[in-house]
Coordinates of C-alpha atoms in Angstrom, one line a residue:
X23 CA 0.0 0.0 0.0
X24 CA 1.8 3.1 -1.1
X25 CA 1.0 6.7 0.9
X26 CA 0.6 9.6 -1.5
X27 CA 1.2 12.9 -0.5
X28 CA -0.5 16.3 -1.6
X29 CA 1.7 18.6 -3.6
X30 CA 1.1 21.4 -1.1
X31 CA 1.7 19.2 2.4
X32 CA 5.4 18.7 0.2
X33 CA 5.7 22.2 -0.8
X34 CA 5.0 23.6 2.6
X35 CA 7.4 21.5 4.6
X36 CA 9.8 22.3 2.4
X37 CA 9.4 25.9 2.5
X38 CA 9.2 25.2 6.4
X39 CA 12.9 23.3 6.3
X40 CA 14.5 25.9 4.2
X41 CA 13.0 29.1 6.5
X42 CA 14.3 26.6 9.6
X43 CA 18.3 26.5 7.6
X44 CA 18.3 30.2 7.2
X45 CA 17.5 31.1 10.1
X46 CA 20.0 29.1 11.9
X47 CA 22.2 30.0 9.5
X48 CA 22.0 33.6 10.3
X49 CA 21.7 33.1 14.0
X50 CA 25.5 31.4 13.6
X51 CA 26.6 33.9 11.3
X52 CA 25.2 36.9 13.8
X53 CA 24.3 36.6 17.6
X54 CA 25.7 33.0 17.6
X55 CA 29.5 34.6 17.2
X56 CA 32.0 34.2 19.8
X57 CA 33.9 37.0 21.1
X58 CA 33.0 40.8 20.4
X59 CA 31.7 39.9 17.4
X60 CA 28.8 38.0 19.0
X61 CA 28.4 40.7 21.7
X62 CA 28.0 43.5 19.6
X63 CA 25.5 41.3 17.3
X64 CA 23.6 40.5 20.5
X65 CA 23.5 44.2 21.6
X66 CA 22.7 45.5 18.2
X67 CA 19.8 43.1 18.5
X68 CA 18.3 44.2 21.7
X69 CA 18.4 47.6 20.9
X70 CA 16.7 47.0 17.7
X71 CA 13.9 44.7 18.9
X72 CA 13.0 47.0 21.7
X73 CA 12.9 50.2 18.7
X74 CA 10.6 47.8 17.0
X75 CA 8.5 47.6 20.9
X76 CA 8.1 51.1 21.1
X77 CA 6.9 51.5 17.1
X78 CA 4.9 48.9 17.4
X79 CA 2.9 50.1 20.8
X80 CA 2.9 53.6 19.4
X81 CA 1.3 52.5 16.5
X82 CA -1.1 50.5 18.0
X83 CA -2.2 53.0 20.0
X84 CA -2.5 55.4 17.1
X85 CA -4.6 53.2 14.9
X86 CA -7.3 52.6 18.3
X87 CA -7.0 56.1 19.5
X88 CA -7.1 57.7 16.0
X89 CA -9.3 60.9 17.1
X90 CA -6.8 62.6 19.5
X91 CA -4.0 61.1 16.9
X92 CA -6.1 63.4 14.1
X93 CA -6.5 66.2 16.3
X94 CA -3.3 66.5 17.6
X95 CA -1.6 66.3 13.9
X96 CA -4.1 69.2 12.6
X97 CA -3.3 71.3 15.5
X98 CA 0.5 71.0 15.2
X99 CA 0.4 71.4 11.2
X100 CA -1.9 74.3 11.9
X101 CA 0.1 76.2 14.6
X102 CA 3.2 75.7 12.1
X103 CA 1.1 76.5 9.4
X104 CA 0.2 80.0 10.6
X105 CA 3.6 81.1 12.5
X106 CA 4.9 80.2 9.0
X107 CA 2.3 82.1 7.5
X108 CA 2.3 85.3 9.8
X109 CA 6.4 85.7 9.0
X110 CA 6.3 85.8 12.9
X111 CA 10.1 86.0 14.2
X112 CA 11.0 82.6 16.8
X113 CA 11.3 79.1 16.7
X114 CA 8.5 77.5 14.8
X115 CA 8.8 74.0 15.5
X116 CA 9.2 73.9 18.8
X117 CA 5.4 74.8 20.1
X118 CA 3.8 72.0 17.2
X119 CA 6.1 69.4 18.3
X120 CA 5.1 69.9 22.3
X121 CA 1.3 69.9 21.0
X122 CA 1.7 66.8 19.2
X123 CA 3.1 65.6 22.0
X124 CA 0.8 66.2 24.7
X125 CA -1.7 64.5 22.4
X126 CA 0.4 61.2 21.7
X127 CA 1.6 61.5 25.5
X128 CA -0.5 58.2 26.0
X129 CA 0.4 56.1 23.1
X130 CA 4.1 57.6 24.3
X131 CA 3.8 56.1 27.5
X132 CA 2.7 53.3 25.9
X133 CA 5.6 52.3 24.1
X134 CA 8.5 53.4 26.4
X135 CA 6.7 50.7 28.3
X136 CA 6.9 48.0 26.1
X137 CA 10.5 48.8 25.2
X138 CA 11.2 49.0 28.7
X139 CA 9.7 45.7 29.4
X140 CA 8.9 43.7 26.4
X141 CA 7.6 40.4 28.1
X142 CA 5.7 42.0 30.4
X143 CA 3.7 44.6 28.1
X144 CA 3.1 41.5 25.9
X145 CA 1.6 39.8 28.8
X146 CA -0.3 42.7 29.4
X147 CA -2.1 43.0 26.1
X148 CA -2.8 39.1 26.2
X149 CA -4.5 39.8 29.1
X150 CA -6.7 42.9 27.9
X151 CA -7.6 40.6 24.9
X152 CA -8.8 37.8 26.7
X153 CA -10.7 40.4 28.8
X154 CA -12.3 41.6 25.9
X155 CA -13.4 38.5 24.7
X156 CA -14.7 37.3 28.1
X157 CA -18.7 38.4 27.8
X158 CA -19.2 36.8 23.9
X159 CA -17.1 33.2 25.5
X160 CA -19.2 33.3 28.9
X161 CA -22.3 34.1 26.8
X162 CA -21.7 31.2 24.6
X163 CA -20.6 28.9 27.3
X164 CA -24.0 29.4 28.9
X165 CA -22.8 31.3 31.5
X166 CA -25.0 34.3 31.9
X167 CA -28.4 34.9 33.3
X168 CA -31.3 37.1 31.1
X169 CA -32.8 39.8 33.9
X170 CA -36.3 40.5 33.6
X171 CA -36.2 43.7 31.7
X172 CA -34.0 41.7 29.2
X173 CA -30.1 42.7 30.1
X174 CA -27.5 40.3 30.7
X175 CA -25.9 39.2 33.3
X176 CA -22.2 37.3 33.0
X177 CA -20.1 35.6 35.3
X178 CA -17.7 38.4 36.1
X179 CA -14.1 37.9 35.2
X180 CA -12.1 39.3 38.4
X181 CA -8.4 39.4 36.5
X182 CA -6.0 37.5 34.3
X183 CA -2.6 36.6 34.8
X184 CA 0.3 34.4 33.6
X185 CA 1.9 31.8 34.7
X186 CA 4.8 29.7 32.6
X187 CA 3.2 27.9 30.2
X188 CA -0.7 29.0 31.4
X189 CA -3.2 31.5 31.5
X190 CA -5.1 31.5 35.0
X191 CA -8.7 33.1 34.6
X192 CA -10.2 34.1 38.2
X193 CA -13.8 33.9 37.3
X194 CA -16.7 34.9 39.8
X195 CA -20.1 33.7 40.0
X196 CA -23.4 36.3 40.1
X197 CA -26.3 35.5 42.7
X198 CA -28.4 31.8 41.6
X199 CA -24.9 30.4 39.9
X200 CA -23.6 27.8 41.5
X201 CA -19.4 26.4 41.1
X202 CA -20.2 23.2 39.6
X203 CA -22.1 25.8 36.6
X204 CA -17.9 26.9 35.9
X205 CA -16.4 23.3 36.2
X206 CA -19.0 21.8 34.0
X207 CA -18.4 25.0 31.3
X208 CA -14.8 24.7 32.0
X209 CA -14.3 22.2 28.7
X210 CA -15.9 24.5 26.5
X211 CA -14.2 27.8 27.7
X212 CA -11.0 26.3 27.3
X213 CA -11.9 25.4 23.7
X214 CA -12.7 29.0 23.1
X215 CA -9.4 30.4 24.1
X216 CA -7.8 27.3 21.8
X217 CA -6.1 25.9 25.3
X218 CA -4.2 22.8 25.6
X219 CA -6.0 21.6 28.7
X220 CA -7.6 23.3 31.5
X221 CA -7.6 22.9 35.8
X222 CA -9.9 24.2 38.2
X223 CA -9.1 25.7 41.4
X224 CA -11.2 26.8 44.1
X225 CA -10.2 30.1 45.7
X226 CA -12.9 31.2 47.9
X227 CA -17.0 30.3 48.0
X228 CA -18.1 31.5 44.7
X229 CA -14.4 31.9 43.2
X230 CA -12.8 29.8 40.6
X231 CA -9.3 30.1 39.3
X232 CA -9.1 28.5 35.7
X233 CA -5.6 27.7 33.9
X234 CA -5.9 27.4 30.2
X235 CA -2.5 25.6 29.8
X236 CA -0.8 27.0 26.8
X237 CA 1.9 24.1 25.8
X238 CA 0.5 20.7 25.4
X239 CA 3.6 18.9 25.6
X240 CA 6.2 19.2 28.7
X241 CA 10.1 19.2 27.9
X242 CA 12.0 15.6 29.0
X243 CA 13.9 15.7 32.4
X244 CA 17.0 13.5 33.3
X245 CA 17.5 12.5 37.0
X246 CA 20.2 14.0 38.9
X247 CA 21.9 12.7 41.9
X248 CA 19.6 12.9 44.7
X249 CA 20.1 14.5 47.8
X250 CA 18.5 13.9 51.3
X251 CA 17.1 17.2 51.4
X252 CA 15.1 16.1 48.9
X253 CA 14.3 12.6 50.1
X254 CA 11.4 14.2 51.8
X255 CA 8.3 11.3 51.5
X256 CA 5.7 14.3 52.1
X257 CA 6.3 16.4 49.1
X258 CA 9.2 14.0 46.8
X259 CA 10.2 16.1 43.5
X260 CA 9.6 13.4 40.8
X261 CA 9.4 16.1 37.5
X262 CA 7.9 19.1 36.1
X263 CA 4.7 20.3 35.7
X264 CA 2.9 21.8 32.4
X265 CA 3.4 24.9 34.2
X266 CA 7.6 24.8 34.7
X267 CA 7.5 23.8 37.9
X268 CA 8.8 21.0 40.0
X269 CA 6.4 18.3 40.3
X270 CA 5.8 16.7 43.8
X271 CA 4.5 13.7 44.9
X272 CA 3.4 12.8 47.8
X273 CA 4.3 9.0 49.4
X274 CA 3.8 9.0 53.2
X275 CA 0.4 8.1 54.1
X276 CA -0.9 7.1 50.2
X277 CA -0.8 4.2 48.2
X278 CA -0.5 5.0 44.4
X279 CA -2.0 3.4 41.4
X280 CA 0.2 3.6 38.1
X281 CA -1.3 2.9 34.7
X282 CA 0.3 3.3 31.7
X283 CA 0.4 1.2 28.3
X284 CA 3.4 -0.4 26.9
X285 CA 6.2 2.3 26.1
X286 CA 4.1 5.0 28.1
X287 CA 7.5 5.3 31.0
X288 CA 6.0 3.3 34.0
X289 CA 9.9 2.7 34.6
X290 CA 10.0 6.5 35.0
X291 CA 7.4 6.8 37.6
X292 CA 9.2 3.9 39.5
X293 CA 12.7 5.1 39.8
X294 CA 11.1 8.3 40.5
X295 CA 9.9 7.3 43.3
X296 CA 12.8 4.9 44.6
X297 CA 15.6 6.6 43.4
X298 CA 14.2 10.0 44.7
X299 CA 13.8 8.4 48.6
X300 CA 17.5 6.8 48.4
X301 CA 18.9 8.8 50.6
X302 CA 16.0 8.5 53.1
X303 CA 16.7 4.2 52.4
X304 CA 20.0 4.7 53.5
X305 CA 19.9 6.4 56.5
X306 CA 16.8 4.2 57.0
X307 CA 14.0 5.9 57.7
X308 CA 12.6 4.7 54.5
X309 CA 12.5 0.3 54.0
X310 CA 12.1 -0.4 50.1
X311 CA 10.3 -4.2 49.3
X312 CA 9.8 -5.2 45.2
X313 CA 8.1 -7.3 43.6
X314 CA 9.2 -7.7 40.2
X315 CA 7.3 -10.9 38.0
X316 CA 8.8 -10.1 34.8
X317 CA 12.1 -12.4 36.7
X318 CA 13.4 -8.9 38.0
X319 CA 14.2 -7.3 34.8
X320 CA 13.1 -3.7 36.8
X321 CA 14.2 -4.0 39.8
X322 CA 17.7 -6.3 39.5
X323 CA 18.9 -3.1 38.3
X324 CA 18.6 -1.1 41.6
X325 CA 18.8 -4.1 44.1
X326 CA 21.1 -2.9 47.2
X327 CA 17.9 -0.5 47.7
X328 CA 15.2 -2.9 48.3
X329 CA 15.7 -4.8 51.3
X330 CA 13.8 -8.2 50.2
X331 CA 11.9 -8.6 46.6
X332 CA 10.4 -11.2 45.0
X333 CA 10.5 -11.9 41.4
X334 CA 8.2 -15.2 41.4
X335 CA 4.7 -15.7 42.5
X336 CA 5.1 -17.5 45.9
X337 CA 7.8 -15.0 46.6
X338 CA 5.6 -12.4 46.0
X339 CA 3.1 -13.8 48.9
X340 CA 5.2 -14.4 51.1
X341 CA 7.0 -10.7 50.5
X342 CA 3.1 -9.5 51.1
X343 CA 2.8 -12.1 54.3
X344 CA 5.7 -10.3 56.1
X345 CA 4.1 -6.7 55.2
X346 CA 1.2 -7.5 56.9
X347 CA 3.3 -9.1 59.9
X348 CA 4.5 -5.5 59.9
X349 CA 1.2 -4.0 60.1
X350 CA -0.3 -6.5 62.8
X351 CA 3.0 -5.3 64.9
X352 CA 2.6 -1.6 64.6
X353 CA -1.7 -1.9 65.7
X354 CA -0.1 -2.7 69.2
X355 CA 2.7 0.1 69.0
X356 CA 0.4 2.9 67.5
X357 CA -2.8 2.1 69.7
X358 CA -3.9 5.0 71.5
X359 CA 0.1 6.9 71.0
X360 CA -0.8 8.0 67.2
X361 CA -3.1 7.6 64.4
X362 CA -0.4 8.3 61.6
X363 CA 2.8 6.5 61.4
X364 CA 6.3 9.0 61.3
X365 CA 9.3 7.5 60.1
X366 CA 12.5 7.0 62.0
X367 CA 15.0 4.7 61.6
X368 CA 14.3 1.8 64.2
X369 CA 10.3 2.1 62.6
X370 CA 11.0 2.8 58.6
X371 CA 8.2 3.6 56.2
X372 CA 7.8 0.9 54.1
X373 CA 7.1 1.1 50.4
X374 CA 6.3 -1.7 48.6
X375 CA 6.7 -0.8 44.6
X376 CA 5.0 -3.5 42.5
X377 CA 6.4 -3.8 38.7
X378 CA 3.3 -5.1 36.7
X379 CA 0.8 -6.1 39.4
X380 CA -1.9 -7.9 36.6
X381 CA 1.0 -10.7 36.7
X382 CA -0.2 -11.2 40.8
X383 CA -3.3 -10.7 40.6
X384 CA -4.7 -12.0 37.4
X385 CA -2.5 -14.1 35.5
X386 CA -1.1 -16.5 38.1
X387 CA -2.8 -19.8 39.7
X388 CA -6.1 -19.5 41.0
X389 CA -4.7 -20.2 45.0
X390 CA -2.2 -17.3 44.1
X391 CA -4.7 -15.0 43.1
X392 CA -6.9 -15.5 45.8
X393 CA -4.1 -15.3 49.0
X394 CA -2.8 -12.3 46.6
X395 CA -5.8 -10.7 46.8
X396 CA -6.7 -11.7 50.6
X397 CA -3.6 -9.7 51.1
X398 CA -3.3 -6.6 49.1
X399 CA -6.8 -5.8 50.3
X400 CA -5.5 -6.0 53.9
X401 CA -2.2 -3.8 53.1
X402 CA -4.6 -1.2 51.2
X403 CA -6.8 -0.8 54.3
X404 CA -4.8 -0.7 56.9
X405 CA -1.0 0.1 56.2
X406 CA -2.0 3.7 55.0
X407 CA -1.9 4.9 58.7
X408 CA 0.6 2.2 59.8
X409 CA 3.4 3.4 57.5
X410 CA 3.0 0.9 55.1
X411 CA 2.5 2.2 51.5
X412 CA 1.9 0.3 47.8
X413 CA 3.0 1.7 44.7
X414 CA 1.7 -0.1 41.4
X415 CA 2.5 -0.5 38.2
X416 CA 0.0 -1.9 35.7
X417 CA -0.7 -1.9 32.0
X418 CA -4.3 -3.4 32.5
X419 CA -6.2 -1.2 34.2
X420 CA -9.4 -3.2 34.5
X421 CA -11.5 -4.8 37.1
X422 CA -10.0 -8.1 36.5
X423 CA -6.4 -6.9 37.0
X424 CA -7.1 -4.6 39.4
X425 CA -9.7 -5.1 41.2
X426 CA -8.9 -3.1 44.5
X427 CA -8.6 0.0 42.2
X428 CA -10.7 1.9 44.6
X429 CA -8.3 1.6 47.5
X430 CA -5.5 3.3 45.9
X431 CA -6.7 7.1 47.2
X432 CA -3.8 8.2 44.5
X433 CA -3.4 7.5 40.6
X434 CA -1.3 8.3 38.0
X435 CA -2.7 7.7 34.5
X436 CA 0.3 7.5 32.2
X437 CA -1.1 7.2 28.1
X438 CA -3.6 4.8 27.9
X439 CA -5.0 3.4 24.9
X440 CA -8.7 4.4 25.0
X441 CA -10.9 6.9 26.7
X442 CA -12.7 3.8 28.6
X443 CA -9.6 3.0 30.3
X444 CA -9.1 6.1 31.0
X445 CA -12.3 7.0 32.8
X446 CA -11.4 3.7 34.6
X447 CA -8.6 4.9 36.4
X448 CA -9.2 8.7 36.6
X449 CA -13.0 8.4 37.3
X450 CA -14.5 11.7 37.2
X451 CA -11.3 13.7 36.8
X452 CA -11.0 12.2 33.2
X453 CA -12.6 15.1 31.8
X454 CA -9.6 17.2 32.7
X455 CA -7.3 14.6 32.0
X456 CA -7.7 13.0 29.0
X457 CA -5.2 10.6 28.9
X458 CA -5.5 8.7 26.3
X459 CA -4.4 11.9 24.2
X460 CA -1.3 11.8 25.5
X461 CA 1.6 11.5 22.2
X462 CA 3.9 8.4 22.0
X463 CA 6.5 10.4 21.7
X464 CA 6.5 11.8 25.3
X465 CA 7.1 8.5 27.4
X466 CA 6.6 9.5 31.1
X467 CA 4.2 12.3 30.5
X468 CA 1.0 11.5 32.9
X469 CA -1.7 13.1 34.9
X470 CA -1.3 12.8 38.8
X471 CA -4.3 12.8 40.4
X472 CA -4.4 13.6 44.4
X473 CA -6.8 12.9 47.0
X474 CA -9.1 15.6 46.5
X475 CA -9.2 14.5 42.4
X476 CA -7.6 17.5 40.7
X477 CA -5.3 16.1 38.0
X478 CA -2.2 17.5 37.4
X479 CA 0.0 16.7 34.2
X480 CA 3.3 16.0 35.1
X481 CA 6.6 14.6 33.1
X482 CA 8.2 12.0 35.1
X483 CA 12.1 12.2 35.4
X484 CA 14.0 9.7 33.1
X485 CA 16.3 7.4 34.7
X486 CA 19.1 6.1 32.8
X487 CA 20.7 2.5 33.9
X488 CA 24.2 4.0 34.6
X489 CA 22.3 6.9 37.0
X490 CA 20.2 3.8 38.6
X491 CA 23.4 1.6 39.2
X492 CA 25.1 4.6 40.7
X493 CA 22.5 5.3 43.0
X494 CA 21.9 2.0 44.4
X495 CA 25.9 1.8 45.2
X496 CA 25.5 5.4 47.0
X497 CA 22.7 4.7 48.5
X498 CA 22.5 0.9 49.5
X499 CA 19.9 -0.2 51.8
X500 CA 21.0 -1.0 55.5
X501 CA 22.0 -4.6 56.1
X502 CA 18.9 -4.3 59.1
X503 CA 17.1 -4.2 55.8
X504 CA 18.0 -7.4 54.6
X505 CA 17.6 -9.3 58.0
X506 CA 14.5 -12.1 57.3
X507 CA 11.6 -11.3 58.8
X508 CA 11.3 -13.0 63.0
X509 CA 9.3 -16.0 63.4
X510 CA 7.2 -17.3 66.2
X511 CA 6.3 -20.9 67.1
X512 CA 7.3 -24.2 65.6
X513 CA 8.7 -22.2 62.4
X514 CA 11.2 -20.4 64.8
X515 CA 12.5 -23.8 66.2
X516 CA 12.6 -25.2 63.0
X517 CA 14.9 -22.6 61.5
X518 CA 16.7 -23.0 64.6
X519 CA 17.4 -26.4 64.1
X520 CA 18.1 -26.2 60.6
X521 CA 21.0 -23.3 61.3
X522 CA 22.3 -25.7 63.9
X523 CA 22.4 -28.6 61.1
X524 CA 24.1 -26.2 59.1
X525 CA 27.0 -26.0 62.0
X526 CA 27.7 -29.6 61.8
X527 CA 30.4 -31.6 59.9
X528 CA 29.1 -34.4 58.0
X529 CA 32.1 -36.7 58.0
X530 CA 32.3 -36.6 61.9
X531 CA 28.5 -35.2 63.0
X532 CA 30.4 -33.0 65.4
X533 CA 29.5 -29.4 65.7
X534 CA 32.0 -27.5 64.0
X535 CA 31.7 -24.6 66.2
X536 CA 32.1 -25.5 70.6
X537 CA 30.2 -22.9 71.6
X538 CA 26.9 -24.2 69.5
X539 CA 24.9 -26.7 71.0
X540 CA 24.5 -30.1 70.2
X541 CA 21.7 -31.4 68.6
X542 CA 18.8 -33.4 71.3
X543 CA 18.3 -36.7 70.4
X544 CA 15.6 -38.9 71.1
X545 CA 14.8 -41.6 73.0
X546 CA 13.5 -44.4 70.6
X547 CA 10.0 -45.8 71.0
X548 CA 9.7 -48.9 73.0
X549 CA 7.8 -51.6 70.6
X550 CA 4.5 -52.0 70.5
X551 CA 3.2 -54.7 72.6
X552 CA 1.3 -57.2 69.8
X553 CA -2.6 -57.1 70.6
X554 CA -4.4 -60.1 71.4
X555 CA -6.6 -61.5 68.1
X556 CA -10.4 -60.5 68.8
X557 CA -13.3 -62.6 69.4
X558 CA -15.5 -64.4 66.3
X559 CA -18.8 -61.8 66.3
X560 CA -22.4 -64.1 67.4
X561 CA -24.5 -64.0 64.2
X562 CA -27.8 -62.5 64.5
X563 CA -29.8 -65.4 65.9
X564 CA -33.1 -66.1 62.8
X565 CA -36.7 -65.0 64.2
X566 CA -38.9 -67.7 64.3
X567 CA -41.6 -66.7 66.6
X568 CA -44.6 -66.6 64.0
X569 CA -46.0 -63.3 65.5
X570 CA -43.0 -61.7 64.8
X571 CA -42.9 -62.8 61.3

């Protein structure tokens, strides 16, 4: 199947490419100089672009304001006109130019402000035009009320004002409008202004401030080093926001749902999160567990930070056995001292980060499933306060991979492949977040959703291998970490006795070390004494009493 394109599509990117090689060429050849060259081109260029500031305003102003611009020309052509005429003796050109100038002072004003401050005048009359525009968008958007004696009533737009990459609008309801009347209009005003995306925040009863996001796309971030003043489970930089700012997450007290199709950087969320609390797992107020089905192709890389993982099924329950073990210990601690846990380093947070949970709880043996499920429910419940948190990873965001989707009070929707998945994992916040729009080409770009279900965008940091490794060797988990999980009852003895076997030599069956005790033997059983054969059994004796019969 062959793909034809139109002749203008061709011509125009062409045109595009070439415009694209001059100017770079030019840039190189001017501003992009080294030395005093490039300084002077760079000055020459400032001082021309704010010239072009000031025309520009001036004119502007002129072609809005055109009466007192008319006015202010006839009057100075006239006052010339007659001193010229008259033969009258003195400076002629002095008293027209003043008089033009008092008539242009505005427009004058006007452009020394915009050469002053380029960005910020532009800003400005961005601002005034949005304003302008505000009573036909509200009007359309079906935000206005009809009085009885037929005026119209608009929700009243307080201010605007920028913010990188957005536009907030604060918007103000009139008497009988309700908030919910500007989130459900939000869509369609945001379509108006030709946004990106939107988000709604409340201000005050009655007040709304609404971003129109002006960038759809958010630049890609590499991970740094991290620090411990950033390790910080509360508020844990993990990217940037649409808006240039750094994204934060938080960890302590909320388990978090990640969904994301194939290629859509669920690896970025991950390392996000565990390579941006490294510091806090080495000093060991933070206690990493993984569980890693693919065989540990995730988490292998990063091991000296997790202090036990499981890359297998029974593993994994048993991984999710000692985490609720955990749990049951801290009810007795916590009861009646506090009702959220605090990290320290004798009573770590734990995170548990789960790398493709469908593989647990869908696609593994029906026993599996079922203890998996007995205990993920438990953990989702009850660690939250406890200081036992769950972070995972899925590709299938269904009821039947994920069926405690509910208990997860935090999500982060990565590109999904539909608008039904989706609304599964957003729920009502999809309508902001549409995440199934989200380009292939911007792996780790998601919406982060927070308790109180406003979705953020945020571009996740990208973790190379050699950054991972380098981490994990920093920042290795504390060999407390690793220590197996203590045992009570006839398990305890057992592993006793089995570390005691270990001791011995087999060639002698002495214990290799004196101070190690040896191992109890038994008395054996005295035989049984044989048991006497048993008596024949009387048959039943035949009934032969004919009334019986």
């Amino acid at each position: 199947m062959t793909t034809t394109t139109t002749p203008n599509t061709g011509l125009r990117a062409r045109l595009d490419a070439r415009v694209t090689s001059a100017r770079a060429a030019v840039r190189a050849s001017t501003v992009g100089r080294s030395g005093w060259s490039g300084r002077t081109w760079r000055v020459l260029a400032q001082v021309a672009y704010r010239d072009w500031m000031f025309t520009r305003a001036l004119t502007v102003w002129a072609l809005k304001h055109w009466m007192p611009t008319v006015l202010g020309v006839v009057v100075s052509v006239s006052w010339w006109g007659i001193l010229t005429l008259s033969e009258v003796p003195g400076d002629r050109i002095t008293g027209p130019l003043l008089a033009l100038l008092v008539f242009l002072s505005p427009g004058l004003a006007l452009g020394l402000f915009a050469m002053i401050a380029p960005a910020r005048y532009r800003r400005r009359v961005h601002a005034h035009k949005i304003a302008a525009y505000w009573p036909e968008v509200a009007r359309s958007c079906t935000l206005y009320r009809t009085e009885p004696d037929g005026t119209v009533t608009v929700s009243t737009l307080r201010h605007v004002s920028h913010q990188p990459g957005a536009v907030v609008l604060r918007i103000e309801t009139f008497p009988g409008q309700t908030p919910d009347t500007l989130h459900r209009a939000a869509p369609a005003i945001a379509s108006a202004y030709r946004a990106h995306g939107f988000e709604v925040t409340p201000v005050k009863p009655g007040i709304l401030d609404l971003a129109l996001f002006t960038t759809y796309r958010i630049a890609p971030v590499t991970a740094r080093m991290p620090v411990l003043e950033g390790a910080n489970p509360d508020a844990l930089p993990v990217g940037l926001s649409r808006t240039g700012h750094v994204a934060e997450m938080v960890v302590r007290g909320r388990s978090t749902l990640v969904a994301g199709a194939t290629g859509a950087g669920k690896g970025s969320v991950l390392w996000s999160v565990i390579g941006g609390l490294a510091p806090a797992i080495h000093n060991g107020t933070i206690c990493a567990w993984g569980l890693d089905l693919k065989g540990g192709v995730e988490l292998e890389m990063g091991r000296a930070l997790f202090g036990r993982v499981a890359y297998d099924s029974d593993e994994a329950i048993e991984v999710l056995r000692a985490l609720l073990r955990v749990i049951d210990r801290r009810k007795e601690s916590m009861r009646g001292v506090s009702r959220l846990h605090t990290p320290t380093p004798s009573e770590p947070l734990h995170v548990l980060m789960i790398d493709e949970l469908a593989d647990l709880m869908a696609y593994s043996e029906f026993d599996v499933r079922r203890e998996a499920d007995r205990l993920m429910s438990k953990i989702l419940t009850q660690g939250r306060a406890l200081g036992v948190v769950v972070v995972s990873c899925v590709q299938n965001p269904r009821q039947e991979a994920v069926g405690q989707r509910n208990l997860y009070p935090q999500k982060i929707a990565l590109r999904l492949d539909s608008d039904v998945e989706s609304d599964m994992v957003l729920g009502p916040a999809a309508l902001q977040a549409p995440a199934h729009e989200i380009s292939r080409s911007d792996p780790g770009t998601g919406y982060l959703v927070r308790e109180d279900g406003t979705p953020v965008m945020v571009r996740f940091a990208y973790w190379p291998d050699e950054l991972i490794r380098e981490v994990a060797q920093r920042y290795a988990a504390p060999a407390s970490h690793f220590a197996p999980e203590p045992r009570d009852g006839v398990d305890a003895a057992n592993a006793w006795a089995a570390a005691a076997r270990r001791t011995t030599n087999d060639n002698t069956g002495k214990p290799t070390n004196e101070d190690a005790p040896a191992p109890r033997t038994r008395k054996p059983h005295a035989p049984r004494k044989p048991r006497a054969p048993r008596a024949p059994r009387p048959a039943a004796a035949a009934a032969t009493d004919p009334e019986e019969v």
